[in-house]
């Protein structure tokens, strides 16, 4: 059980690292680079966030498998992980497709109306990171 806890803890903190590096650093820094147009930045963003989403799905699936292996012993389902996973599903099936559709229109030169989707995405990323941190912290407590 300790090995499973160590692995789920490591995966949670690796996941946090990916999200923080991409969502809170790369996403806005790319637009600071010289000669980056909005269309080019959006195209890069589509590629990077699509890949990040696949990595997150892999990491979350790994945690789910490991939690299922240890649930018989602990009978403990961690609410913090569930919150992070539900947010990931919302992003995968609703937010990212909506943001991608919007980015395609902007890249094609189509004028779009103002949208709060980016703010919703950032808010959910913050909640997801906090949830993953609390999940990882709980996993660490169980190791003691």
PDB file of C-alpha atoms in Angstrom:
ATOM      1  CA  UNK A   1       0.000   0.000   0.000  1.00  0.00           C
ATOM      2  CA  UNK A   2       2.862   2.401   0.785  1.00  0.00           C
ATOM      3  CA  UNK A   3       4.233   2.007  -2.735  1.00  0.00           C
ATOM      4  CA  UNK A   4       0.822   2.846  -4.203  1.00  0.00           C
ATOM      5  CA  UNK A   5       0.566   5.915  -1.961  1.00  0.00           C
ATOM      6  CA  UNK A   6       4.041   7.057  -2.984  1.00  0.00           C
ATOM      7  CA  UNK A   7       3.224   6.682  -6.669  1.00  0.00           C
ATOM      8  CA  UNK A   8      -0.150   8.471  -6.469  1.00  0.00           C
ATOM      9  CA  UNK A   9       1.510  11.281  -4.502  1.00  0.00           C
ATOM     10  CA  UNK A  10       4.267  11.621  -7.088  1.00  0.00           C
ATOM     11  CA  UNK A  11       1.781  11.610  -9.958  1.00  0.00           C
ATOM     12  CA  UNK A  12      -0.348  14.295  -8.266  1.00  0.00           C
ATOM     13  CA  UNK A  13       2.638  16.615  -7.863  1.00  0.00           C
ATOM     14  CA  UNK A  14       3.893  15.919 -11.393  1.00  0.00           C
ATOM     15  CA  UNK A  15       0.386  16.790 -12.652  1.00  0.00           C
ATOM     16  CA  UNK A  16       0.513  20.055 -10.683  1.00  0.00           C
ATOM     17  CA  UNK A  17       3.860  20.831 -12.307  1.00  0.00           C
ATOM     18  CA  UNK A  18       2.491  20.305 -15.804  1.00  0.00           C
ATOM     19  CA  UNK A  19      -0.557  22.485 -15.199  1.00  0.00           C
ATOM     20  CA  UNK A  20       1.412  25.286 -13.552  1.00  0.00           C
ATOM     21  CA  UNK A  21       4.113  25.301 -16.238  1.00  0.00           C
ATOM     22  CA  UNK A  22       1.657  25.382 -19.118  1.00  0.00           C
ATOM     23  CA  UNK A  23      -1.427  27.200 -17.856  1.00  0.00           C
ATOM     24  CA  UNK A  24       0.231  29.754 -15.620  1.00  0.00           C
ATOM     25  CA  UNK A  25       3.469  30.348 -17.499  1.00  0.00           C
ATOM     26  CA  UNK A  26       3.605  29.211 -21.135  1.00  0.00           C
ATOM     27  CA  UNK A  27       0.070  30.283 -22.011  1.00  0.00           C
ATOM     28  CA  UNK A  28       0.684  33.985 -21.574  1.00  0.00           C
ATOM     29  CA  UNK A  29       4.476  34.086 -22.068  1.00  0.00           C
ATOM     30  CA  UNK A  30       4.285  32.957 -25.684  1.00  0.00           C
ATOM     31  CA  UNK A  31       2.469  36.195 -26.531  1.00  0.00           C
ATOM     32  CA  UNK A  32       5.437  38.161 -25.099  1.00  0.00           C
ATOM     33  CA  UNK A  33       7.817  36.717 -27.703  1.00  0.00           C
ATOM     34  CA  UNK A  34       8.874  39.011 -30.532  1.00  0.00           C
ATOM     35  CA  UNK A  35       6.911  38.696 -33.786  1.00  0.00           C
ATOM     36  CA  UNK A  36       4.261  36.377 -32.321  1.00  0.00           C
ATOM     37  CA  UNK A  37       0.902  37.175 -33.855  1.00  0.00           C
ATOM     38  CA  UNK A  38      -2.380  36.368 -32.180  1.00  0.00           C
ATOM     39  CA  UNK A  39      -3.053  33.689 -34.791  1.00  0.00           C
ATOM     40  CA  UNK A  40       0.362  32.086 -34.300  1.00  0.00           C
ATOM     41  CA  UNK A  41       0.039  32.213 -30.492  1.00  0.00           C
ATOM     42  CA  UNK A  42      -3.409  30.650 -30.662  1.00  0.00           C
ATOM     43  CA  UNK A  43      -2.160  27.908 -32.982  1.00  0.00           C
ATOM     44  CA  UNK A  44       0.665  27.097 -30.570  1.00  0.00           C
ATOM     45  CA  UNK A  45      -1.800  27.205 -27.678  1.00  0.00           C
ATOM     46  CA  UNK A  46      -4.118  24.725 -29.377  1.00  0.00           C
ATOM     47  CA  UNK A  47      -1.259  22.272 -29.845  1.00  0.00           C
ATOM     48  CA  UNK A  48       0.149  22.707 -26.334  1.00  0.00           C
ATOM     49  CA  UNK A  49      -3.200  22.515 -24.512  1.00  0.00           C
ATOM     50  CA  UNK A  50      -4.326  19.525 -26.553  1.00  0.00           C
ATOM     51  CA  UNK A  51      -1.134  17.719 -25.567  1.00  0.00           C
ATOM     52  CA  UNK A  52      -1.415  18.828 -21.934  1.00  0.00           C
ATOM     53  CA  UNK A  53      -4.969  17.491 -21.844  1.00  0.00           C
ATOM     54  CA  UNK A  54      -3.781  14.083 -23.077  1.00  0.00           C
ATOM     55  CA  UNK A  55      -1.039  14.045 -20.424  1.00  0.00           C
ATOM     56  CA  UNK A  56      -3.585  14.980 -17.745  1.00  0.00           C
ATOM     57  CA  UNK A  57      -5.940  12.217 -18.864  1.00  0.00           C
ATOM     58  CA  UNK A  58      -3.077   9.724 -18.660  1.00  0.00           C
ATOM     59  CA  UNK A  59      -2.030  10.940 -15.194  1.00  0.00           C
ATOM     60  CA  UNK A  60      -5.593  10.926 -13.879  1.00  0.00           C
ATOM     61  CA  UNK A  61      -6.212   7.434 -15.264  1.00  0.00           C
ATOM     62  CA  UNK A  62      -3.023   6.246 -13.574  1.00  0.00           C
ATOM     63  CA  UNK A  63      -4.199   7.669 -10.250  1.00  0.00           C
ATOM     64  CA  UNK A  64      -7.639   6.085 -10.666  1.00  0.00           C
ATOM     65  CA  UNK A  65      -6.109   2.656 -11.286  1.00  0.00           C
ATOM     66  CA  UNK A  66      -3.830   3.014  -8.267  1.00  0.00           C
ATOM     67  CA  UNK A  67      -6.673   4.266  -6.053  1.00  0.00           C
ATOM     68  CA  UNK A  68      -8.795   1.310  -7.080  1.00  0.00           C
ATOM     69  CA  UNK A  69      -5.959  -0.989  -6.064  1.00  0.00           C
ATOM     70  CA  UNK A  70      -5.736   0.587  -2.613  1.00  0.00           C
ATOM     71  CA  UNK A  71      -9.436   1.299  -1.995  1.00  0.00           C
ATOM     72  CA  UNK A  72     -10.055  -2.232  -0.721  1.00  0.00           C
ATOM     73  CA  UNK A  73      -7.469  -1.640   1.987  1.00  0.00           C
ATOM     74  CA  UNK A  74      -8.324   1.944   2.942  1.00  0.00           C
ATOM     75  CA  UNK A  75     -11.973   2.311   1.902  1.00  0.00           C
ATOM     76  CA  UNK A  76     -11.050   5.947   1.365  1.00  0.00           C
ATOM     77  CA  UNK A  77     -12.159   7.887  -1.689  1.00  0.00           C
ATOM     78  CA  UNK A  78     -10.441  11.241  -1.810  1.00  0.00           C
ATOM     79  CA  UNK A  79     -12.812  14.124  -2.537  1.00  0.00           C
ATOM     80  CA  UNK A  80      -9.929  16.352  -3.650  1.00  0.00           C
ATOM     81  CA  UNK A  81      -8.986  13.967  -6.442  1.00  0.00           C
ATOM     82  CA  UNK A  82     -12.646  13.689  -7.500  1.00  0.00           C
ATOM     83  CA  UNK A  83     -12.839  17.501  -7.764  1.00  0.00           C
ATOM     84  CA  UNK A  84      -9.688  17.614  -9.913  1.00  0.00           C
ATOM     85  CA  UNK A  85     -10.945  14.771 -12.108  1.00  0.00           C
ATOM     86  CA  UNK A  86     -14.389  16.341 -12.641  1.00  0.00           C
ATOM     87  CA  UNK A  87     -12.696  19.619 -13.602  1.00  0.00           C
ATOM     88  CA  UNK A  88     -10.494  17.724 -16.060  1.00  0.00           C
ATOM     89  CA  UNK A  89     -13.586  16.133 -17.604  1.00  0.00           C
ATOM     90  CA  UNK A  90     -15.306  19.532 -17.884  1.00  0.00           C
ATOM     91  CA  UNK A  91     -12.234  20.926 -19.590  1.00  0.00           C
ATOM     92  CA  UNK A  92     -11.881  17.936 -21.904  1.00  0.00           C
ATOM     93  CA  UNK A  93     -15.467  17.717 -23.099  1.00  0.00           C
ATOM     94  CA  UNK A  94     -16.692  21.322 -22.812  1.00  0.00           C
ATOM     95  CA  UNK A  95     -14.139  24.073 -22.252  1.00  0.00           C
ATOM     96  CA  UNK A  96     -11.256  23.026 -24.486  1.00  0.00           C
ATOM     97  CA  UNK A  97     -13.522  22.284 -27.472  1.00  0.00           C
ATOM     98  CA  UNK A  98     -15.265  25.659 -26.995  1.00  0.00           C
ATOM     99  CA  UNK A  99     -11.942  27.499 -26.696  1.00  0.00           C
ATOM    100  CA  UNK A 100     -10.574  25.598 -29.688  1.00  0.00           C
ATOM    101  CA  UNK A 101     -13.597  26.547 -31.796  1.00  0.00           C
ATOM    102  CA  UNK A 102     -13.110  30.175 -30.801  1.00  0.00           C
ATOM    103  CA  UNK A 103      -9.388  30.047 -31.590  1.00  0.00           C
ATOM    104  CA  UNK A 104     -10.092  28.612 -35.054  1.00  0.00           C
ATOM    105  CA  UNK A 105     -12.467  31.498 -35.807  1.00  0.00           C
ATOM    106  CA  UNK A 106      -9.918  34.078 -34.642  1.00  0.00           C
ATOM    107  CA  UNK A 107      -7.138  32.407 -36.670  1.00  0.00           C
ATOM    108  CA  UNK A 108      -9.413  32.524 -39.729  1.00  0.00           C
ATOM    109  CA  UNK A 109      -9.948  36.250 -39.148  1.00  0.00           C
ATOM    110  CA  UNK A 110     -13.574  35.895 -38.057  1.00  0.00           C
ATOM    111  CA  UNK A 111     -14.589  38.469 -35.463  1.00  0.00           C
ATOM    112  CA  UNK A 112     -15.862  36.861 -32.286  1.00  0.00           C
ATOM    113  CA  UNK A 113     -17.811  38.322 -29.420  1.00  0.00           C
ATOM    114  CA  UNK A 114     -16.281  38.746 -25.969  1.00  0.00           C
ATOM    115  CA  UNK A 115     -16.136  35.550 -23.958  1.00  0.00           C
ATOM    116  CA  UNK A 116     -15.549  34.641 -20.332  1.00  0.00           C
ATOM    117  CA  UNK A 117     -14.324  31.147 -21.243  1.00  0.00           C
ATOM    118  CA  UNK A 118     -10.671  31.956 -20.567  1.00  0.00           C
ATOM    119  CA  UNK A 119     -11.520  33.280 -17.103  1.00  0.00           C
ATOM    120  CA  UNK A 120     -13.566  30.149 -16.393  1.00  0.00           C
ATOM    121  CA  UNK A 121     -10.664  28.002 -17.596  1.00  0.00           C
ATOM    122  CA  UNK A 122      -8.149  29.830 -15.379  1.00  0.00           C
ATOM    123  CA  UNK A 123     -10.472  29.637 -12.357  1.00  0.00           C
ATOM    124  CA  UNK A 124     -10.908  25.904 -12.882  1.00  0.00           C
ATOM    125  CA  UNK A 125      -7.149  25.451 -13.293  1.00  0.00           C
ATOM    126  CA  UNK A 126      -6.600  27.177  -9.931  1.00  0.00           C
ATOM    127  CA  UNK A 127      -9.205  24.982  -8.248  1.00  0.00           C
ATOM    128  CA  UNK A 128      -7.730  21.880  -9.919  1.00  0.00           C
ATOM    129  CA  UNK A 129      -4.194  22.701  -8.723  1.00  0.00           C
ATOM    130  CA  UNK A 130      -5.401  23.360  -5.170  1.00  0.00           C
ATOM    131  CA  UNK A 131      -7.397  20.112  -5.212  1.00  0.00           C
ATOM    132  CA  UNK A 132      -4.412  18.139  -6.497  1.00  0.00           C
ATOM    133  CA  UNK A 133      -2.175  19.709  -3.864  1.00  0.00           C
ATOM    134  CA  UNK A 134      -4.613  18.782  -1.086  1.00  0.00           C
ATOM    135  CA  UNK A 135      -4.944  15.276  -2.548  1.00  0.00           C
ATOM    136  CA  UNK A 136      -1.158  14.900  -2.604  1.00  0.00           C
ATOM    137  CA  UNK A 137      -0.906  16.265   0.932  1.00  0.00           C
ATOM    138  CA  UNK A 138      -3.488  13.717   2.129  1.00  0.00           C
ATOM    139  CA  UNK A 139      -1.595  10.942   0.388  1.00  0.00           C
ATOM    140  CA  UNK A 140       1.594  12.063   2.158  1.00  0.00           C
ATOM    141  CA  UNK A 141      -0.195  12.050   5.529  1.00  0.00           C
ATOM    142  CA  UNK A 142      -1.185   8.426   4.967  1.00  0.00           C
ATOM    143  CA  UNK A 143       2.471   7.549   4.449  1.00  0.00           C
ATOM    144  CA  UNK A 144       3.408   8.695   7.955  1.00  0.00           C
TER     145      UNK A 144
END
